């Protein structure tokens, strides 16, 4: 195994092949590969440490060249080129499930599909971005330590039109699960409800709701939301939608919330006249 | 004049190549886990990486973290270390350096901007091999000295098999 590893690099050096400029985890998660953005391996792969001398490895030469290049999004990047499928059954967030559940997300062709129409998978429709759910908090942007802050998601189903296997198709996304992370180190809340405002629930401010959260320490917290979307599709602009197995887990833009020690602190620039429903009023 | 006695040969830090590989692989996996966390948290608090790496690696990684912060990027999923193979072990009086090739997989990883849009290149490789150098002064006391990309591969399962 060791010889093979060396051989791979030695052959690469011998033919002077190029590797992508990106070299670390950061760059390779994006991959800034472009035609003019490669570094050529040169130099010796041998390393000698026992006598205190070492020659630089080929990889270091490559890295030295690439470190000067700044990443810019290449033109034409599809908006969603690497869909993230969520393993709901396993509880994994944003994990690739294709290996864990081989074939599980391959849908049969719809009954009315034209001959030769391939089965549609969740990955096929991932380029149709659903309308993102929006995180909001009540009271807006702040909370009081020890009292419930109502965190909720808004945004329902959305239909997107685009091309699927050369045919115009509509894809309908419906949020089916929500993962609220309140940013304070507590366990994220996984729920099928997006939550609702206190008013819609017929509750008073700071009452508990299915998606509310009590912060135990003051400070500023970043709340994140991951929404699982189910997808359906149809072609031809009419007829029923056909469900596609699997879900897409897509994060919503995070929000920040400031948690104050007391109602008096939270309402430092307000009073019970201007905000009669504020805490403590 | 009597000649000086021969210097005692340093006790090898690892009893075998397999042991050295296992230690280096575990070290790189620990480093990768921290990097993944920083990536998933938008590049915040990159100082978590600092105790694990050399100045050279730290400089590179800090640049990456700062870009994540400046561009409002977050990563979904994680880069995974799927296979390591040993290149060589270099023993000196002060430390033992273990050079390995590590196959990393980006399958299932996405990078989103502030609008929640993916900014991943369409032709991003799903797997790639890096060479890493981990120096040990004790089996549990290590530093990632350097790393560099060697090649892109179709998959780690196919690599070296």
Short mmCIF file of C-alpha atoms in Angstrom, two decimals:
data_model
loop_
_atom_site.label_atom_id
_atom_site.label_comp_id
_atom_site.label_asym_id
_atom_site.label_seq_id
_atom_site.Cartn_x
_atom_site.Cartn_y
_atom_site.Cartn_z
CA UNK A 1 0.00 0.00 0.00
CA UNK A 2 2.78 2.35 0.90
CA UNK A 3 4.59 1.71 -2.37
CA UNK A 4 1.42 2.31 -4.32
CA UNK A 5 0.93 5.64 -2.63
CA UNK A 6 4.40 6.79 -3.51
CA UNK A 7 3.98 5.46 -7.02
CA UNK A 8 0.88 7.53 -7.59
CA UNK A 9 2.70 10.70 -6.75
CA UNK A 10 5.87 9.69 -8.52
CA UNK A 11 3.94 9.06 -11.71
CA UNK A 12 2.17 12.34 -11.31
CA UNK A 13 5.47 14.11 -10.96
CA UNK A 14 6.94 12.29 -13.89
CA UNK A 15 4.24 13.45 -16.24
CA UNK A 16 3.92 16.86 -14.64
CA UNK A 17 0.19 16.66 -14.29
CA UNK A 18 -1.81 19.47 -12.84
CA UNK A 19 -3.95 19.41 -9.79
CA UNK A 20 -6.58 21.92 -8.81
CA UNK A 21 -5.32 25.01 -7.11
CA UNK A 22 -7.53 24.34 -4.14
CA UNK A 23 -5.69 22.37 -1.54
CA UNK A 24 -7.36 22.56 1.79
CA UNK A 25 -10.70 21.64 3.25
CA UNK A 26 -11.91 25.21 2.94
CA UNK A 27 -11.17 25.57 -0.74
CA UNK A 28 -12.14 22.07 -1.64
CA UNK A 29 -15.61 22.44 -0.18
CA UNK A 30 -16.12 25.17 -2.73
CA UNK A 31 -13.55 24.13 -5.32
CA UNK A 32 -12.34 27.15 -7.19
CA UNK A 33 -11.18 25.09 -10.12
CA UNK A 34 -11.09 27.09 -13.31
CA UNK A 35 -9.09 26.67 -16.47
CA UNK A 36 -6.50 29.18 -15.43
CA UNK A 37 -6.43 28.27 -11.83
CA UNK A 38 -4.34 25.17 -11.61
CA UNK A 39 -0.95 24.50 -10.19
CA UNK A 40 1.50 22.06 -11.68
CA UNK A 41 3.32 19.63 -9.52
CA UNK A 42 7.05 19.92 -9.76
CA UNK A 43 9.95 18.88 -7.62
CA UNK A 44 10.92 15.86 -5.61
CA UNK A 45 8.66 13.73 -3.50
CA UNK A 46 11.51 12.31 -1.44
CA UNK A 47 11.79 13.34 2.16
CA UNK A 48 14.88 12.78 4.28
CA UNK A 49 14.55 13.49 7.92
CA UNK A 50 17.15 11.45 9.66
CA UNK A 51 20.03 13.72 8.79
CA UNK A 52 18.11 16.86 9.39
CA UNK A 53 17.62 17.74 5.74
CA UNK A 54 14.36 17.58 3.94
CA UNK A 55 13.38 18.34 0.43
CA UNK A 56 10.03 19.97 -0.12
CA UNK A 57 7.33 17.66 -1.26
CA UNK A 58 5.53 18.10 -4.53
CA UNK A 59 2.35 18.98 -2.73
CA UNK A 60 3.97 21.88 -1.02
CA UNK A 61 4.98 23.31 -4.36
CA UNK A 62 1.42 23.07 -5.46
CA UNK A 63 0.14 24.71 -2.35
CA UNK A 64 2.62 27.52 -2.59
CA UNK A 65 1.24 28.46 -5.96
CA UNK A 66 -2.37 28.20 -5.10
CA UNK A 67 -2.29 30.15 -1.90
CA UNK A 68 -2.04 33.41 -3.83
CA UNK A 69 -5.20 32.84 -5.81
CA UNK A 70 -8.38 34.23 -4.32
CA UNK A 71 -11.60 32.39 -4.82
CA UNK A 72 -14.38 34.02 -6.75
CA UNK A 73 -17.57 32.21 -7.67
CA UNK A 74 -17.14 30.98 -11.24
CA UNK A 75 -19.84 32.19 -13.60
CA UNK A 76 -22.73 29.93 -14.26
CA UNK A 77 -22.80 28.16 -10.95
CA UNK A 78 -26.19 26.52 -10.67
CA UNK A 79 -28.01 27.81 -7.61
CA UNK A 80 -28.10 24.41 -5.98
CA UNK A 81 -25.58 22.08 -7.44
CA UNK A 82 -25.01 19.83 -4.47
CA UNK A 83 -28.35 19.07 -2.93
CA UNK A 84 -28.34 17.83 0.58
CA UNK A 85 -30.62 14.97 1.26
CA UNK A 86 -31.59 14.46 4.83
CA UNK A 87 -31.68 11.07 6.49
CA UNK A 88 -34.84 11.67 8.42
CA UNK A 89 -35.14 8.11 9.53
CA UNK A 90 -31.63 8.12 10.96
CA UNK A 91 -31.90 11.56 12.47
CA UNK A 92 -28.89 12.81 10.56
CA UNK A 93 -29.04 16.42 9.60
CA UNK A 94 -27.92 17.35 6.13
CA UNK A 95 -26.21 14.06 5.53
CA UNK A 96 -25.90 12.26 2.27
CA UNK A 97 -28.16 9.26 2.43
CA UNK A 98 -27.43 7.66 -0.88
CA UNK A 99 -24.96 5.24 0.63
CA UNK A 100 -27.04 4.53 3.69
CA UNK A 101 -30.19 3.88 1.75
CA UNK A 102 -29.17 2.79 -1.73
CA UNK A 103 -31.94 3.33 -4.18
CA UNK A 104 -34.27 4.67 -1.53
CA UNK A 105 -34.80 7.95 -3.32
CA UNK A 106 -35.42 6.60 -6.77
CA UNK A 107 -39.02 7.21 -7.71
CA UNK A 108 -40.76 5.10 -10.27
CA UNK A 109 -41.87 6.92 -13.40
CA UNK A 110 -45.34 8.39 -13.07
CA UNK A 111 -48.14 6.38 -14.56
CA UNK A 112 -48.71 8.97 -17.26
CA UNK A 113 -45.07 9.46 -18.06
CA UNK A 114 -44.03 9.24 -21.64
CA UNK A 115 -42.18 6.08 -22.61
CA UNK A 116 -38.58 6.34 -21.67
CA UNK A 117 -39.10 8.99 -19.01
CA UNK A 118 -36.61 8.25 -16.27
CA UNK A 119 -37.61 8.01 -12.63
CA UNK A 120 -37.45 11.37 -10.89
CA UNK A 121 -35.37 11.59 -7.74
CA UNK A 122 -35.10 14.23 -5.10
CA UNK A 123 -31.72 15.13 -6.51
CA UNK A 124 -33.17 15.80 -9.91
CA UNK A 125 -35.43 18.52 -8.56
CA UNK A 126 -32.96 20.01 -6.13
CA UNK A 127 -32.11 22.73 -8.64
CA UNK A 128 -35.66 24.01 -8.29
CA UNK A 129 -35.16 26.05 -5.14
CA UNK A 130 -38.17 26.25 -2.85
CA UNK A 131 -39.13 29.54 -1.34
CA UNK A 132 -37.12 29.70 1.84
CA UNK A 133 -38.92 29.75 5.15
CA UNK A 134 -38.33 32.89 7.20
CA UNK A 135 -37.36 32.85 10.85
CA UNK A 136 -38.98 35.41 13.12
CA UNK A 137 -39.14 35.95 16.83
CA UNK A 138 -41.60 37.46 19.24
CA UNK A 139 -40.91 39.96 20.64
CA UNK A 140 -39.06 40.97 17.51
CA UNK A 141 -35.34 40.50 17.99
CA UNK A 142 -35.28 40.34 21.76
CA UNK A 143 -36.29 38.23 24.71
CA UNK A 144 -36.13 38.19 28.47
CA UNK A 145 -34.09 35.66 30.34
CA UNK A 146 -36.36 33.10 31.96
CA UNK A 147 -39.39 33.92 29.82
CA UNK A 148 -40.55 32.20 26.66
CA UNK A 149 -39.40 33.73 23.41
CA UNK A 150 -41.66 32.70 20.56
CA UNK A 151 -39.57 31.55 17.61
CA UNK A 152 -41.43 30.61 14.45
CA UNK A 153 -41.04 29.97 10.77
CA UNK A 154 -43.21 31.45 8.06
CA UNK A 155 -43.58 30.38 4.47
CA UNK A 156 -45.52 27.48 3.05
CA UNK A 157 -45.59 25.51 -0.14
CA UNK A 158 -44.10 26.96 -3.26
CA UNK A 159 -44.20 25.88 -6.89
CA UNK A 160 -41.23 26.32 -9.15
CA UNK A 161 -41.15 25.89 -12.90
CA UNK A 162 -38.09 24.74 -14.75
CA UNK A 163 -36.68 22.14 -17.05
CA UNK A 164 -36.53 18.51 -16.03
CA UNK A 165 -34.99 16.02 -18.44
CA UNK A 166 -35.59 18.40 -21.30
CA UNK A 167 -39.24 19.01 -20.44
CA UNK A 168 -40.84 21.96 -18.71
CA UNK A 169 -41.98 20.78 -15.32
CA UNK A 170 -43.41 22.20 -12.15
CA UNK A 171 -42.10 21.18 -8.79
CA UNK A 172 -44.02 21.85 -5.62
CA UNK A 173 -42.12 22.01 -2.37
CA UNK A 174 -43.89 21.62 0.93
CA UNK A 175 -42.15 22.04 4.28
CA UNK A 176 -42.70 18.94 6.37
CA UNK A 177 -40.27 19.27 9.24
CA UNK A 178 -38.40 21.98 11.06
CA UNK A 179 -35.23 21.90 13.09
CA UNK A 180 -34.89 24.97 15.30
CA UNK A 181 -31.49 25.57 16.85
CA UNK A 182 -31.80 28.31 19.43
CA UNK A 183 -28.08 28.97 19.51
CA UNK A 184 -27.57 28.62 23.25
CA UNK A 185 -26.25 25.11 23.25
CA UNK A 186 -29.57 23.52 24.06
CA UNK A 187 -30.78 20.57 22.04
CA UNK A 188 -32.34 21.64 18.74
CA UNK A 189 -36.10 21.30 18.48
CA UNK A 190 -37.27 18.96 15.74
CA UNK A 191 -40.92 19.46 14.99
CA UNK A 192 -43.48 19.23 12.25
CA UNK A 193 -44.98 22.62 13.11
CA UNK A 194 -43.53 25.92 11.99
CA UNK A 195 -44.99 27.60 15.03
CA UNK A 196 -47.36 30.56 15.10
CA UNK A 197 -47.63 33.98 16.62
CA UNK A 198 -48.96 34.42 20.11
CA UNK A 199 -51.92 36.25 18.66
CA UNK A 200 -52.74 33.48 16.21
CA UNK A 201 -52.54 30.96 19.02
CA UNK A 202 -54.78 33.08 21.25
CA UNK A 203 -52.06 33.38 23.84
CA UNK A 204 -50.52 36.22 25.78
CA UNK A 205 -46.99 37.37 25.18
CA UNK A 206 -44.34 35.19 26.80
CA UNK A 207 -46.70 32.24 27.01
CA UNK A 208 -45.14 28.93 25.96
CA UNK A 209 -45.79 27.83 22.38
CA UNK A 210 -44.84 24.63 20.54
CA UNK A 211 -41.72 26.36 19.20
CA UNK A 212 -40.92 28.86 21.95
CA UNK A 213 -37.73 28.73 23.93
CA UNK A 214 -36.57 29.95 27.31
CA UNK A 215 -33.06 31.36 27.44
CA UNK A 216 -31.36 30.93 30.78
CA UNK A 217 -28.62 33.50 30.26
CA UNK A 218 -28.53 36.96 28.80
CA UNK A 219 -26.58 37.62 25.64
CA UNK A 220 -26.92 37.58 21.88
CA UNK A 221 -27.79 34.31 20.24
CA UNK A 222 -27.99 33.21 16.62
CA UNK A 223 -31.02 31.11 15.82
CA UNK A 224 -30.87 28.80 12.85
CA UNK A 225 -33.54 26.81 11.10
CA UNK A 226 -33.27 23.79 8.86
CA UNK A 227 -36.42 22.93 6.94
CA UNK A 228 -37.16 19.59 5.33
CA UNK A 229 -39.11 19.96 2.13
CA UNK A 230 -41.10 17.25 0.43
CA UNK A 231 -41.26 17.58 -3.34
CA UNK A 232 -43.81 16.71 -6.00
CA UNK A 233 -43.67 17.30 -9.71
CA UNK A 234 -45.78 17.33 -12.80
CA UNK A 235 -45.21 18.01 -16.46
CA UNK A 236 -47.48 19.67 -18.95
CA UNK A 237 -48.84 22.28 -16.57
CA UNK A 238 -51.89 20.32 -15.50
CA UNK A 239 -52.87 17.13 -13.79
CA UNK A 240 -51.96 15.86 -10.38
CA UNK A 241 -48.55 16.23 -8.83
CA UNK A 242 -46.51 13.08 -8.33
CA UNK A 243 -44.67 12.71 -5.03
CA UNK A 244 -40.94 12.22 -5.05
CA UNK A 245 -39.49 10.10 -2.23
CA UNK A 246 -37.10 11.79 0.14
CA UNK A 247 -36.78 15.32 1.40
CA UNK A 248 -34.45 18.24 0.89
CA UNK A 249 -33.04 19.87 3.99
CA UNK A 250 -32.46 23.55 3.34
CA UNK A 251 -31.38 26.13 5.90
CA UNK A 252 -33.13 29.43 6.24
CA UNK A 253 -31.22 32.64 6.87
CA UNK A 254 -30.39 32.79 10.59
CA UNK A 255 -31.55 35.56 12.90
CA UNK A 256 -30.12 37.04 16.05
CA UNK A 257 -31.93 37.56 19.30
CA UNK A 258 -30.82 39.67 22.24
CA UNK A 259 -31.72 38.22 25.60
CA UNK A 260 -31.89 40.70 28.45
CA UNK A 261 -31.62 39.95 32.15
CA UNK A 262 -34.93 41.48 33.00
CA UNK A 263 -37.96 43.09 31.51
CA UNK A 264 -36.69 46.46 32.67
CA UNK A 265 -33.48 45.97 30.75
CA UNK A 266 -35.29 44.70 27.70
CA UNK A 267 -37.57 47.69 27.74
CA UNK A 268 -34.84 50.20 28.40
CA UNK A 269 -36.19 52.55 25.77
CA UNK A 270 -39.82 51.73 26.20
CA UNK A 271 -42.39 51.92 28.89
CA UNK A 272 -45.75 50.40 29.66
CA UNK A 273 -47.51 53.31 27.97
CA UNK A 274 -45.87 52.82 24.61
CA UNK A 275 -45.81 49.05 25.01
CA UNK A 276 -48.58 48.11 27.38
CA UNK A 277 -48.23 44.43 26.58
CA UNK A 278 -44.52 44.42 27.32
CA UNK A 279 -43.08 42.22 30.01
CA UNK A 280 -43.79 43.48 33.47
CA UNK A 281 -46.64 45.76 32.36
CA UNK B 1 42.14 8.13 24.78
CA UNK B 2 39.11 5.98 25.01
CA UNK B 3 36.59 6.57 22.33
CA UNK B 4 33.20 7.95 23.25
CA UNK B 5 30.53 5.33 23.64
CA UNK B 6 28.10 5.19 20.77
CA UNK B 7 25.04 7.32 21.28
CA UNK B 8 22.10 5.39 22.49
CA UNK B 9 19.63 4.85 19.75
CA UNK B 10 16.40 6.74 20.34
CA UNK B 11 13.50 4.58 21.33
CA UNK B 12 11.02 4.62 18.46
CA UNK B 13 7.84 6.43 19.32
CA UNK B 14 5.75 3.93 17.45
CA UNK B 15 6.30 0.22 17.56
CA UNK B 16 5.29 -0.29 13.95
CA UNK B 17 4.28 1.48 10.77
CA UNK B 18 0.72 0.45 11.43
CA UNK B 19 0.80 2.14 14.81
CA UNK B 20 2.26 5.30 13.30
CA UNK B 21 -0.38 5.35 10.60
CA UNK B 22 -3.16 4.90 13.13
CA UNK B 23 -1.85 7.77 15.23
CA UNK B 24 -1.47 10.08 12.25
CA UNK B 25 -4.89 9.19 10.93
CA UNK B 26 -6.49 9.87 14.30
CA UNK B 27 -4.67 13.18 14.55
CA UNK B 28 -5.77 14.32 11.12
CA UNK B 29 -9.33 13.20 11.82
CA UNK B 30 -9.36 15.27 14.99
CA UNK B 31 -8.08 18.29 13.09
CA UNK B 32 -10.64 17.76 10.35
CA UNK B 33 -13.47 17.56 12.85
CA UNK B 34 -12.53 20.95 14.26
CA UNK B 35 -12.25 22.45 10.78
CA UNK B 36 -15.65 21.06 9.87
CA UNK B 37 -17.17 22.64 12.94
CA UNK B 38 -15.64 26.01 12.11
CA UNK B 39 -16.92 25.73 8.54
CA UNK B 40 -20.40 24.83 9.72
CA UNK B 41 -20.37 27.80 12.05
CA UNK B 42 -19.50 30.29 9.37
CA UNK B 43 -15.79 30.49 10.06
CA UNK B 44 -16.28 31.78 13.58
CA UNK B 45 -13.78 31.15 16.35
CA UNK B 46 -11.05 29.65 14.16
CA UNK B 47 -8.71 29.78 17.17
CA UNK B 48 -10.01 26.31 17.93
CA UNK B 49 -7.72 25.08 15.18
CA UNK B 50 -4.62 26.86 16.45
CA UNK B 51 -3.47 24.35 19.10
CA UNK B 52 -3.48 21.56 16.55
CA UNK B 53 -1.42 23.05 13.75
CA UNK B 54 1.87 24.68 12.81
CA UNK B 55 2.21 28.35 12.03
CA UNK B 56 2.15 27.56 8.32
CA UNK B 57 -1.08 25.62 8.48
CA UNK B 58 -2.59 28.14 10.82
CA UNK B 59 -1.94 30.94 8.35
CA UNK B 60 -3.73 29.06 5.59
CA UNK B 61 -6.63 27.95 7.73
CA UNK B 62 -7.13 31.38 9.23
CA UNK B 63 -7.45 32.81 5.72
CA UNK B 64 -10.10 30.23 4.96
CA UNK B 65 -12.02 30.99 8.13
CA UNK B 66 -11.86 34.72 7.53
CA UNK B 67 -13.26 34.26 4.06
CA UNK B 68 -16.14 32.24 5.42
CA UNK B 69 -16.82 35.09 7.83
CA UNK B 70 -16.46 37.87 5.28
CA UNK B 71 -18.59 36.21 2.65
CA UNK B 72 -21.17 34.95 5.10
CA UNK B 73 -20.66 31.34 4.12
CA UNK B 74 -21.72 28.30 6.09
CA UNK B 75 -21.09 24.68 5.30
CA UNK B 76 -23.71 21.99 5.49
CA UNK B 77 -22.46 18.49 6.09
CA UNK B 78 -18.81 17.72 6.60
CA UNK B 79 -15.73 16.72 4.71
CA UNK B 80 -14.91 13.18 5.74
CA UNK B 81 -11.62 11.37 6.08
CA UNK B 82 -12.30 8.03 4.46
CA UNK B 83 -8.91 6.43 4.07
CA UNK B 84 -5.30 7.03 5.03
CA UNK B 85 -2.17 5.30 3.83
CA UNK B 86 1.35 5.67 5.14
CA UNK B 87 4.06 7.28 3.07
CA UNK B 88 6.87 7.25 5.58
CA UNK B 89 7.90 7.77 9.17
CA UNK B 90 10.74 10.16 9.90
CA UNK B 91 12.27 9.79 13.34
CA UNK B 92 14.56 12.40 14.80
CA UNK B 93 15.85 12.94 18.30
CA UNK B 94 13.16 15.44 19.11
CA UNK B 95 10.13 14.16 17.28
CA UNK B 96 8.65 11.66 14.90
CA UNK B 97 7.04 12.86 11.71
CA UNK B 98 4.46 10.67 10.07
CA UNK B 99 3.66 11.42 6.44
CA UNK B 100 0.40 10.05 5.14
CA UNK B 101 -1.90 10.32 2.19
CA UNK B 102 -5.47 10.98 3.23
CA UNK B 103 -8.49 10.59 1.00
CA UNK B 104 -11.20 13.10 1.83
CA UNK B 105 -14.76 13.04 0.59
CA UNK B 106 -16.99 16.05 0.00
CA UNK B 107 -20.06 14.00 -0.79
CA UNK B 108 -23.13 15.63 0.70
CA UNK B 109 -21.29 18.84 1.58
CA UNK B 110 -22.76 22.13 0.52
CA UNK B 111 -21.65 25.70 1.10
CA UNK B 112 -24.30 28.39 1.33
CA UNK B 113 -24.09 32.15 1.19
CA UNK B 114 -26.12 34.51 3.32
CA UNK B 115 -29.10 34.16 1.01
CA UNK B 116 -29.07 30.42 1.53
CA UNK B 117 -27.84 29.81 -2.00
CA UNK B 118 -25.23 27.23 -2.80
CA UNK B 119 -21.92 28.64 -3.97
CA UNK B 120 -20.33 25.31 -4.71
CA UNK B 121 -18.63 24.93 -8.05
CA UNK B 122 -20.49 22.64 -10.40
CA UNK B 123 -17.40 20.58 -11.11
CA UNK B 124 -16.18 20.28 -7.56
CA UNK B 125 -14.49 16.92 -7.06
CA UNK B 126 -16.25 14.60 -4.71
CA UNK B 127 -13.01 13.20 -3.36
CA UNK B 128 -9.39 14.22 -3.24
CA UNK B 129 -6.14 13.09 -1.70
CA UNK B 130 -3.92 15.22 0.45
CA UNK B 131 -0.50 14.59 1.85
CA UNK B 132 -0.15 15.52 5.48
CA UNK B 133 2.74 15.65 7.89
CA UNK B 134 2.00 15.17 11.56
CA UNK B 135 4.81 15.50 14.07
CA UNK B 136 4.65 13.67 17.35
CA UNK B 137 6.64 14.26 20.50
CA UNK B 138 4.50 11.65 22.24
CA UNK B 139 1.75 9.42 20.92
CA UNK B 140 -0.87 11.89 22.15
CA UNK B 141 1.13 15.07 21.60
CA UNK B 142 1.03 16.06 17.97
CA UNK B 143 0.98 18.95 15.53
CA UNK B 144 -0.23 19.03 11.96
CA UNK B 145 2.85 20.51 10.34
CA UNK B 146 1.73 20.79 6.75
CA UNK B 147 -0.61 19.45 4.16
CA UNK B 148 -1.05 19.74 0.43
CA UNK B 149 -3.26 18.33 -2.24
CA UNK B 150 -1.89 15.50 -4.32
CA UNK B 151 -4.69 14.55 -6.66
CA UNK B 152 -8.39 14.41 -7.25
CA UNK B 153 -9.99 11.00 -7.34
CA UNK B 154 -13.36 9.68 -8.37
CA UNK B 155 -13.99 8.22 -4.96
CA UNK B 156 -12.06 7.18 -1.92
CA UNK B 157 -13.42 3.67 -2.27
CA UNK B 158 -11.76 3.33 -5.65
CA UNK B 159 -8.55 5.07 -4.60
CA UNK B 160 -5.68 2.69 -3.84
CA UNK B 161 -7.96 -0.31 -4.07
#
